[in-house]
Short mmCIF file of C-alpha atoms in Angstrom, two decimals:
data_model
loop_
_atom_site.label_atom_id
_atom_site.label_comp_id
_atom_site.label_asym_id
_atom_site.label_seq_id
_atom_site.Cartn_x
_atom_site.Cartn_y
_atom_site.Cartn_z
CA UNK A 1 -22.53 7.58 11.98
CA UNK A 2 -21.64 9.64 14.70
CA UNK A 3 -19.52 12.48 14.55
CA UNK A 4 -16.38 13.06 16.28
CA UNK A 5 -15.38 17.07 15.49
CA UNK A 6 -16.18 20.11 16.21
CA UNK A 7 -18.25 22.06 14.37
CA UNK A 8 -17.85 25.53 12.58
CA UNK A 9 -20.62 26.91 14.40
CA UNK A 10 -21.90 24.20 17.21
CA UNK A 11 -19.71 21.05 18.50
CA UNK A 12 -18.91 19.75 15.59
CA UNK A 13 -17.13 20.69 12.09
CA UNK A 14 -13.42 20.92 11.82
CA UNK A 15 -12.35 24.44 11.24
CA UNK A 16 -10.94 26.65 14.07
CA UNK A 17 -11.81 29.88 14.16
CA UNK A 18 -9.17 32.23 14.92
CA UNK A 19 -10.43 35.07 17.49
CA UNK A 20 -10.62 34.17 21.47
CA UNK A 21 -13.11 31.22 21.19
CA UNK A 22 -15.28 31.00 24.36
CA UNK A 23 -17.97 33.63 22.94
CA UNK A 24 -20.81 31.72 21.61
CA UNK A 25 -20.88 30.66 18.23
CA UNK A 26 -23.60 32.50 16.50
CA UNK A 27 -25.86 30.54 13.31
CA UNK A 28 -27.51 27.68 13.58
CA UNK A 29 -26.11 24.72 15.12
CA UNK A 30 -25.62 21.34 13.74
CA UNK A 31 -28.09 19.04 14.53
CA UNK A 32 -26.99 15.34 15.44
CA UNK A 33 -29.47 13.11 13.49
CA UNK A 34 -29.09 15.75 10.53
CA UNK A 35 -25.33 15.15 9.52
CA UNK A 36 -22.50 12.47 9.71
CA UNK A 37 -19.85 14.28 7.89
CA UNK A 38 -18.76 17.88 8.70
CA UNK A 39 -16.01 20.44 7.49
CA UNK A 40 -12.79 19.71 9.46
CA UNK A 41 -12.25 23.14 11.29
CA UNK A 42 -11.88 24.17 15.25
CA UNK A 43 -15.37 26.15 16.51
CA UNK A 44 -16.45 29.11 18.22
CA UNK A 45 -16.89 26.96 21.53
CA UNK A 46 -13.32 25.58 21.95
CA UNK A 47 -12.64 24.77 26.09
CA UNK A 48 -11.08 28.17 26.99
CA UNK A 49 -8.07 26.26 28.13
CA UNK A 50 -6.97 24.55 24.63
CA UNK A 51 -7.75 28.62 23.44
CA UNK A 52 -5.16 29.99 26.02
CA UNK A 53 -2.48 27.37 23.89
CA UNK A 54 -2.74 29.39 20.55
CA UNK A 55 -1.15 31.98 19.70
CA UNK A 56 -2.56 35.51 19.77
CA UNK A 57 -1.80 38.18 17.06
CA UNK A 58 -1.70 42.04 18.29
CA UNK A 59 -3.44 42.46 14.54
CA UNK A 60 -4.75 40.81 11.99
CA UNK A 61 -2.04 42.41 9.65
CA UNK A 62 0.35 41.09 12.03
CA UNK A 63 0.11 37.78 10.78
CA UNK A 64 3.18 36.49 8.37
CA UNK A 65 2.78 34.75 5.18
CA UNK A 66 2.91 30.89 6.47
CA UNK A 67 3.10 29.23 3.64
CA UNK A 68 5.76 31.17 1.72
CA UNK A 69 7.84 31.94 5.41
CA UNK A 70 7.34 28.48 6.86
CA UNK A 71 7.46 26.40 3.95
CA UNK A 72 10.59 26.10 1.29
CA UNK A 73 7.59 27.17 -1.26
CA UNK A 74 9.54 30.13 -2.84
CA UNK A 75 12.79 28.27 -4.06
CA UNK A 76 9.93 25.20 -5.86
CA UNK A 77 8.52 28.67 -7.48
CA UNK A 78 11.97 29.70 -8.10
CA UNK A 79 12.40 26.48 -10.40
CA UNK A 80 9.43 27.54 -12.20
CA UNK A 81 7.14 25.36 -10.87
CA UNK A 82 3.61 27.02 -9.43
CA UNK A 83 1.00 23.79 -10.21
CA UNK A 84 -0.27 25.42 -13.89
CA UNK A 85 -2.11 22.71 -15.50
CA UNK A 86 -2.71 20.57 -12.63
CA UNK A 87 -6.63 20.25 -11.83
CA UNK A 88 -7.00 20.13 -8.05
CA UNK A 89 -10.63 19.21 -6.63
CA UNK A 90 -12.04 20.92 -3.55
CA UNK A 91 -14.66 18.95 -2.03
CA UNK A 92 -16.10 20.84 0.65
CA UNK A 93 -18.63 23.72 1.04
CA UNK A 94 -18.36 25.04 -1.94
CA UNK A 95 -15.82 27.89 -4.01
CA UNK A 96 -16.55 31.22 -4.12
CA UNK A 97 -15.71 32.73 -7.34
CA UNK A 98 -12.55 35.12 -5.50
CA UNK A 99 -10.52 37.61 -7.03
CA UNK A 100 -7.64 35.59 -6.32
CA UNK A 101 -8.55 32.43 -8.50
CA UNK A 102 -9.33 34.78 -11.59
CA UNK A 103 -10.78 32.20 -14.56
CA UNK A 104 -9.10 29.53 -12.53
CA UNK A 105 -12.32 28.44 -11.12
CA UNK A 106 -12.77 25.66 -13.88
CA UNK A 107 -15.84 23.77 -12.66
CA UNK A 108 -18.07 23.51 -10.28
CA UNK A 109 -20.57 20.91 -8.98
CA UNK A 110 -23.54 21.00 -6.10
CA UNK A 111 -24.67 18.08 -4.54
CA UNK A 112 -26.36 20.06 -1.92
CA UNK A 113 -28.39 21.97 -4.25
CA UNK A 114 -28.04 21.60 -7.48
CA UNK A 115 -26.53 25.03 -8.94
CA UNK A 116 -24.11 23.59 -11.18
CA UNK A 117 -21.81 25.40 -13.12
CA UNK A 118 -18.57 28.11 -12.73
CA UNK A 119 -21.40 30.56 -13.69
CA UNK A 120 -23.10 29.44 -10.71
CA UNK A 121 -20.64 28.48 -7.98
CA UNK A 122 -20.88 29.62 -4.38
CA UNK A 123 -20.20 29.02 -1.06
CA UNK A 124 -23.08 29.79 1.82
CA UNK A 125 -20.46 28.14 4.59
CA UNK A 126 -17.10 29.90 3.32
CA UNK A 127 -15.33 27.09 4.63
CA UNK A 128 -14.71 25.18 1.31
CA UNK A 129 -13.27 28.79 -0.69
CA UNK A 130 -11.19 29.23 2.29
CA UNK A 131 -9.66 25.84 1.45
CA UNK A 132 -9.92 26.99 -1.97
CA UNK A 133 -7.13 29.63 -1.59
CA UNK A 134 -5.04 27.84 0.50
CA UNK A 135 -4.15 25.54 -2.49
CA UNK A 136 -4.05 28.35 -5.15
CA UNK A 137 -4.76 31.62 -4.45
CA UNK A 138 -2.83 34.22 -6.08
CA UNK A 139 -2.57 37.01 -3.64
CA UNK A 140 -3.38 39.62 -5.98
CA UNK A 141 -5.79 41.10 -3.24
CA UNK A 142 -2.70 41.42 -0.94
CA UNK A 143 -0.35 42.66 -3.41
CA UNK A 144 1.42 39.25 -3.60
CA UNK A 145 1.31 37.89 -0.05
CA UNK A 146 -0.99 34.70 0.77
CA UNK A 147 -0.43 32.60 -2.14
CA UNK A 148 -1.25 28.89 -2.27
CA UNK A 149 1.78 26.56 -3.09
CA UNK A 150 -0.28 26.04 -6.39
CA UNK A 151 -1.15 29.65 -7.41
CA UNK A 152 -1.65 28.66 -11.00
CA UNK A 153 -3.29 25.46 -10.74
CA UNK A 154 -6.54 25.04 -11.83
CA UNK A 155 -9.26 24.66 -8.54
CA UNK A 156 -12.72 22.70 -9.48
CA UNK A 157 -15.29 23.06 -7.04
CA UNK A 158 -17.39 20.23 -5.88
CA UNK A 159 -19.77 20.90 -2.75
CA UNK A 160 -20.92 18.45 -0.50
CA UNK A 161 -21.64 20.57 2.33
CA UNK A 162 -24.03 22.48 3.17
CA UNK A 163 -24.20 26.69 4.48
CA UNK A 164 -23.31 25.40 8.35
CA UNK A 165 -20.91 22.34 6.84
CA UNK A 166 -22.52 19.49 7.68
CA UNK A 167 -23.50 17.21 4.90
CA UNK A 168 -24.08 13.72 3.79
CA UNK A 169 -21.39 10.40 3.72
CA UNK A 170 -23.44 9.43 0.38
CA UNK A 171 -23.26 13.16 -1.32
CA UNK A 172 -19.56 12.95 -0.31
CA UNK A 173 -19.25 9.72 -1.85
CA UNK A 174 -20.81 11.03 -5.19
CA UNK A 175 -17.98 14.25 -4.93
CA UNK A 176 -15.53 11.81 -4.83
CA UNK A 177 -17.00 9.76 -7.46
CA UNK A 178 -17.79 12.72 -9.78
CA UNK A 179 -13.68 13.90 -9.53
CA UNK A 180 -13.02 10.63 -10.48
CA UNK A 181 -15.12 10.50 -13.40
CA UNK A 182 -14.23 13.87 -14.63
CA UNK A 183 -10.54 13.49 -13.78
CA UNK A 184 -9.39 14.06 -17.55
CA UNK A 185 -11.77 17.06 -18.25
CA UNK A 186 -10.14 19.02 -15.97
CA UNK A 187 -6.73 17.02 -15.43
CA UNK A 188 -7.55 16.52 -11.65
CA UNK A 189 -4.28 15.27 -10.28
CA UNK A 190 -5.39 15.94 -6.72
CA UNK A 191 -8.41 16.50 -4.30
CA UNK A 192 -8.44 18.10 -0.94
CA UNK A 193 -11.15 17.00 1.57
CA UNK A 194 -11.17 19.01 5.15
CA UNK A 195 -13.93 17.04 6.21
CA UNK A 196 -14.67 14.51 8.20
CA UNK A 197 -16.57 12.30 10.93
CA UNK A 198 -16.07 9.67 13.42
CA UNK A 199 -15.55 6.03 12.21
CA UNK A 200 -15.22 3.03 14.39
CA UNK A 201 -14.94 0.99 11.11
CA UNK A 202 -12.18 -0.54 9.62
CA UNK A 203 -11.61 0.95 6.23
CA UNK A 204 -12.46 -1.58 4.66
CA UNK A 205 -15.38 -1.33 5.66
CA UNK A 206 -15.80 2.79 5.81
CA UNK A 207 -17.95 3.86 2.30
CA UNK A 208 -15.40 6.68 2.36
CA UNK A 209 -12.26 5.31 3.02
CA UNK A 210 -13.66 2.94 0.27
CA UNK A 211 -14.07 6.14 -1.94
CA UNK A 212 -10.72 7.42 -1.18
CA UNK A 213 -9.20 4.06 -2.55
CA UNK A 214 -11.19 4.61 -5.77
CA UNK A 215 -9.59 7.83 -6.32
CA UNK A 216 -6.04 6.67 -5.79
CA UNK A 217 -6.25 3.83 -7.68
CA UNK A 218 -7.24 6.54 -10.79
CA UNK A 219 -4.37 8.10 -9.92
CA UNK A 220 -5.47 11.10 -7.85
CA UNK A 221 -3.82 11.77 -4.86
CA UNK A 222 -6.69 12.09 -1.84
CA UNK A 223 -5.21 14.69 0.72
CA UNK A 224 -7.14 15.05 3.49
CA UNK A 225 -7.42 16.31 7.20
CA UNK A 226 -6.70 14.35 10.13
CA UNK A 227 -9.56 15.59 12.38
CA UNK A 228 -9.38 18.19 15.46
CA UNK A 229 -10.01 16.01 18.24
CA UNK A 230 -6.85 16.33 19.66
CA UNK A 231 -4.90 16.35 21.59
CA UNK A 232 -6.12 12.44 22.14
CA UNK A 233 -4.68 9.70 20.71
CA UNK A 234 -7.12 7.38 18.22
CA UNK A 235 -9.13 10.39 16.96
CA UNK A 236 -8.13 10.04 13.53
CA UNK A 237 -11.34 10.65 11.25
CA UNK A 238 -12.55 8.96 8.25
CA UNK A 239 -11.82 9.78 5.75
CA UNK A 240 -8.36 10.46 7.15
CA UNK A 241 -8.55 6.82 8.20
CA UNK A 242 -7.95 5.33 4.66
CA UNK A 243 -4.20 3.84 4.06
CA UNK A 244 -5.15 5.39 0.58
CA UNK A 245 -5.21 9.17 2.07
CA UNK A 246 -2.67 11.34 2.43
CA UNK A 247 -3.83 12.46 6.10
CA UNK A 248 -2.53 16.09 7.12
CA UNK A 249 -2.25 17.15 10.67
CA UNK A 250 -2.14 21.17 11.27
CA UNK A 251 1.34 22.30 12.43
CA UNK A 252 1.45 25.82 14.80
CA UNK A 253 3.95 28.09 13.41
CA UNK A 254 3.59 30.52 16.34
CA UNK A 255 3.67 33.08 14.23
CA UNK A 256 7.46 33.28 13.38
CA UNK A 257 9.40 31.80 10.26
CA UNK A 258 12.06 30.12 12.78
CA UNK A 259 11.17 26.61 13.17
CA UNK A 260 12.67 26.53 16.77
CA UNK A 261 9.43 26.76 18.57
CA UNK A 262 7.22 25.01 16.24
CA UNK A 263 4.87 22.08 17.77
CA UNK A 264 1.69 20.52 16.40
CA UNK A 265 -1.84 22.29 17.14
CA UNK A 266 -3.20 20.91 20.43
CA UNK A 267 -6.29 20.23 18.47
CA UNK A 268 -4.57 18.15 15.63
CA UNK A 269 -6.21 14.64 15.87
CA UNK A 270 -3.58 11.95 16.74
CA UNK A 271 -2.93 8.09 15.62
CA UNK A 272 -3.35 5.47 15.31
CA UNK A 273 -6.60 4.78 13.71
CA UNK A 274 -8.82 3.20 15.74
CA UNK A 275 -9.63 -0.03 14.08
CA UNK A 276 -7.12 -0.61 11.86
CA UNK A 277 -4.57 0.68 14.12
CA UNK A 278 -2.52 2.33 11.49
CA UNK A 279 -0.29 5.29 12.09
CA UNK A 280 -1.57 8.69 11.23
CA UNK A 281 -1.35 11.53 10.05
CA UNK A 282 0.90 11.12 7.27
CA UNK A 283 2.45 14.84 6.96
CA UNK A 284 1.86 17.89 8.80
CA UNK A 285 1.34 21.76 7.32
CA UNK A 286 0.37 25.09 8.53
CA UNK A 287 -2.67 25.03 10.26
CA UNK A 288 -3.06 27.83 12.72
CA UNK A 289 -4.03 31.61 11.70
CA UNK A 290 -3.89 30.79 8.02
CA UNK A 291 -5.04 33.50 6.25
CA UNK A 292 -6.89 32.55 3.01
CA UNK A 293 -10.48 33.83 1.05
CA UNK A 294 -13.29 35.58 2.78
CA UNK A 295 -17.41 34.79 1.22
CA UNK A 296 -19.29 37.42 1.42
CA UNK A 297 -21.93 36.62 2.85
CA UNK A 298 -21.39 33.28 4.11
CA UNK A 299 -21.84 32.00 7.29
CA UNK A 300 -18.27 31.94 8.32
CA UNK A 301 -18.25 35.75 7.35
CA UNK A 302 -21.20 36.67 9.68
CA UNK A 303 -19.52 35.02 12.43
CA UNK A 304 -16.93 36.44 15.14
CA UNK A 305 -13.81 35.39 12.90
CA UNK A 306 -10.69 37.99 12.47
CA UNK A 307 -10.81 39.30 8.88
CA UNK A 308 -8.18 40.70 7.13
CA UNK A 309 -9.73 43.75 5.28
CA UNK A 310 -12.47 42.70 2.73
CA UNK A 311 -10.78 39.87 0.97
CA UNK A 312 -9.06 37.97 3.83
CA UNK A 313 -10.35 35.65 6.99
CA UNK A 314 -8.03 33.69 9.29
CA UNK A 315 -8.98 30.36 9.98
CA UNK A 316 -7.74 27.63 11.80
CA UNK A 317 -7.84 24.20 11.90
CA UNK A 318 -6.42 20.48 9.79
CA UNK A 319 -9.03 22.24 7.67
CA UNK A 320 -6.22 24.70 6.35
CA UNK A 321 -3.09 22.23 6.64
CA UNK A 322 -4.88 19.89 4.29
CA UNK A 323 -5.33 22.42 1.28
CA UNK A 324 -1.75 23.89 1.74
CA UNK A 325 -0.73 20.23 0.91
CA UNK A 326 -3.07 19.63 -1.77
CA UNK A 327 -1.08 22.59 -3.13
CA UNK A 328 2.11 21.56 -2.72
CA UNK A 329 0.89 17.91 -4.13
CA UNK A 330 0.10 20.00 -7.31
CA UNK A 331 3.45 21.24 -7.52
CA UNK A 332 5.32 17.47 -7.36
CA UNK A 333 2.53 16.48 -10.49
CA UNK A 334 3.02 19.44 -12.16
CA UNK A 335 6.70 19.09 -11.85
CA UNK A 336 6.88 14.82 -12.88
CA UNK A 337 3.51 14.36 -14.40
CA UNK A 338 4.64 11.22 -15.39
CA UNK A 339 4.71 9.94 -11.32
CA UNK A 340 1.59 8.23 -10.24
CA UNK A 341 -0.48 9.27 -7.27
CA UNK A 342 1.28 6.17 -5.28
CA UNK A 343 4.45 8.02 -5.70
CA UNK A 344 3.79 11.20 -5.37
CA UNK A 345 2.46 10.14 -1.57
CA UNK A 346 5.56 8.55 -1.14
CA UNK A 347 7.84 11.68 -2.23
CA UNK A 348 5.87 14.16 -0.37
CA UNK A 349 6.72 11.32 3.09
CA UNK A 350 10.31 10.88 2.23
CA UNK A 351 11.09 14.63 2.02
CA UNK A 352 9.16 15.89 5.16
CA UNK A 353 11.23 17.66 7.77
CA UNK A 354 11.00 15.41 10.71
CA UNK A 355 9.66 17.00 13.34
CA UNK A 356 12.37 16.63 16.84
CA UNK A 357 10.64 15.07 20.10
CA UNK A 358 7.38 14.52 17.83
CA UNK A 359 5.35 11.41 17.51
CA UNK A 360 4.76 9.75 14.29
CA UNK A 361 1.45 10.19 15.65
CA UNK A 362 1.23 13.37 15.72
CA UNK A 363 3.10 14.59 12.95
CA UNK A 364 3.98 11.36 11.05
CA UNK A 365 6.73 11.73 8.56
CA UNK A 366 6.68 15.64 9.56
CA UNK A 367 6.61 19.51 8.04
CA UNK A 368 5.75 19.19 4.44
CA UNK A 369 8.87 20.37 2.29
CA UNK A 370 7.75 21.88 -1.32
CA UNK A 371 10.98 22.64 -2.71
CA UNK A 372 12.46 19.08 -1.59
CA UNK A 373 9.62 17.30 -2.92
CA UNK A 374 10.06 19.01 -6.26
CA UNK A 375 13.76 18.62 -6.28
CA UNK A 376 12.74 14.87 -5.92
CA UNK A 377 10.26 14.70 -8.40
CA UNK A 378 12.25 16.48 -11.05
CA UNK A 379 15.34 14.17 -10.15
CA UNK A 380 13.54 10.96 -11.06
CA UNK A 381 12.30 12.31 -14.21
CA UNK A 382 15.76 13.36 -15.00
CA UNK A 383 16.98 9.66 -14.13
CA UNK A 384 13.78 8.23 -16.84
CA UNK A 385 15.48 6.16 -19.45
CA UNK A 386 15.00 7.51 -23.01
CA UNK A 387 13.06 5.62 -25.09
#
């Protein structure tokens, strides 16, 4: 299968890195035969003229808190609802054991090579604890700032990828499949995949997108990225191709809380899917300069990304809006446990902010809205007939 994104480290994974990208990307680079799936960030190499359309940040402490400033995430805390008890799966490159998740860190599988356990868990790419934190981290590195929506949820890690993050469609297949299984060990009520490759298969068809249906008809809701092959239309990945995914595009803040000069990332992918010629994405997020967990000693923290002190790395890339939603998915299940995954989807598209002069294709139902998806959530299980 041939890939269609750009890599962390050669032209091809989905995570963009946020420092001024036309220096060459240092590691190893991804070889083509090697991998068919790869973590959904921007790279190193991005053209220099998609670089000159993000925006720059005189410091790294510059940066505001995107997901409690942009998003409505404070007044869904404010109702008491922070995603404790809900199991959320990372499927990605692994979960370092940060400061931020404390005994959070549940489980932790390795399909890449074999170090099972939470005694054992790691992450050689950093890619996958960055996406980690971006659901639930607690911010007690930062005195508070750079939560996740779900800062008490419960994050199980299940790596796929490998220390540049490129992997296998089968080993992501068997993450998928292991979630599933394991769903009521660790009540996993959501995964978050920032991966991805090219697919010029219908999804029925796709062994992921297949996958993806599994897990939503167990009732976990499959969140993930949209791709960064944007700013052209049919670049939608798989898995992001599957009508069973909830398929997050990365929304540019620009660095200010005021909505008023938001757009989508130029590097968002865009609908509709190729094949099946369904629109996508289904929601956008944050995506741009989110700050989330550094791994030491990872590949991502060798490389020429901005860090924020020794617990902090800014990232960009569908990579980081998928996780935020996963969060924020956390919070609706946390909040009406008794909604299935179907629904959830549904609530989370209803209550989007629409995004003005923005294609469905781009953006598709819009900004993701944490306190009006919760308001929604708790309102129906207000409206539940006693028994």
């Amino acid at each position: 299968m041939t890939v269609n994104s750009i890599a962390q480290f050669a032209p091809r994974a989905h995570t963009a890195a946020t420092r001024p990208q036309q220096e060459a990307a240092p590691g190893p680079a991804l070889p083509q035969e090697k991998y068919d799936v790869v973590a959904q960030s921007v790279s190193l190499v991005t053209p220099m003229e998609l670089t000159d359309m993000a925006f720059k940040l005189p410091s790294p402490a510059s940066r505001i808190d995107a997901v409690k400033e942009v998003l409505t995430v404070q007044d869904a805390w404010d109702m008491g609802i922070t995603g404790k008890g809900v199991g959320v799966a990372v499927i990605d490159t692994g979960v370092y054991p940060h400061p931020d998740l404390g005994d959070r860190l549940v489980a932790f599988k390795d399909y890449v090579n074999g170090r099972d356990g939470v005694d054992n868990a790691y992450d050689d790419n950093g890619h996958g604890s960055h996406c980690a934190g971006l659901v639930g981290g607690d911010g007690s590195k930062a005195d508070g700032r750079f939560k996740g929506p779900a800062f008490e949820a419960s994050i199980i890690g299940v790596k796929v990828l490998d220390g540049v993050g490129g992997g296998q469609m089968s080993n992501v297949v068997k993450g998928i499949q292991w979630a599933i299984k394991h769903k009521d060990d660790y009540n996993i009520r959501v995964m978050s995949l920032s991966l991805g490759a090219g697919s010029n298969l219908k999804e029925d068809d796709d062994i992921v997108a297949q996958a993806i249906q599994a897990a939503l008809d167990a009732d976990i809701v499959p969140v993930v990225a949209a791709g960064n092959s944007g700013p052209a239309k049919f670049t939608i990945g798989t898995p992001g191709i599957s009508s069973a995914a909830l398929t997050v595009g990365a929304y540019d803040d620009k660095n200010t809380a005021d909505h008023g000069d938001d757009t989508m990332a130029f590097f968002s992918s865009r609908g509709p899917t190729t094949r099946d010629k369904n629109v996508k994405p289904d929601i956008a997020a944050p995506g741009v300069q989110m700050v989330s967990f550094r791994s030491p000693g990872s590949s991502i923290d060798h490389a020429d990304v901005t860090k924020l002190g020794a617990y902090y790395v800014l990232l960009s890339g569908t990579s980081m809006a998928t996780p935020v939603t996963a969060g924020v998915v956390a919070l609706v299940r946390q909040a009406n446990p008794e909604l299935s995954a179907r629904q959830v989807m549904d609530i989370l598209k209803e209550t989007a902010d629409p995004m003005a002069d923005t294609k469905a294709i781009l953006a598709g139902h819009g900004l993701v809205d944490p306190a009006a998806a919760v308001r929604k959530a708790l309102s129906l299980k207000e409206q539940k007939p006693a028994a």
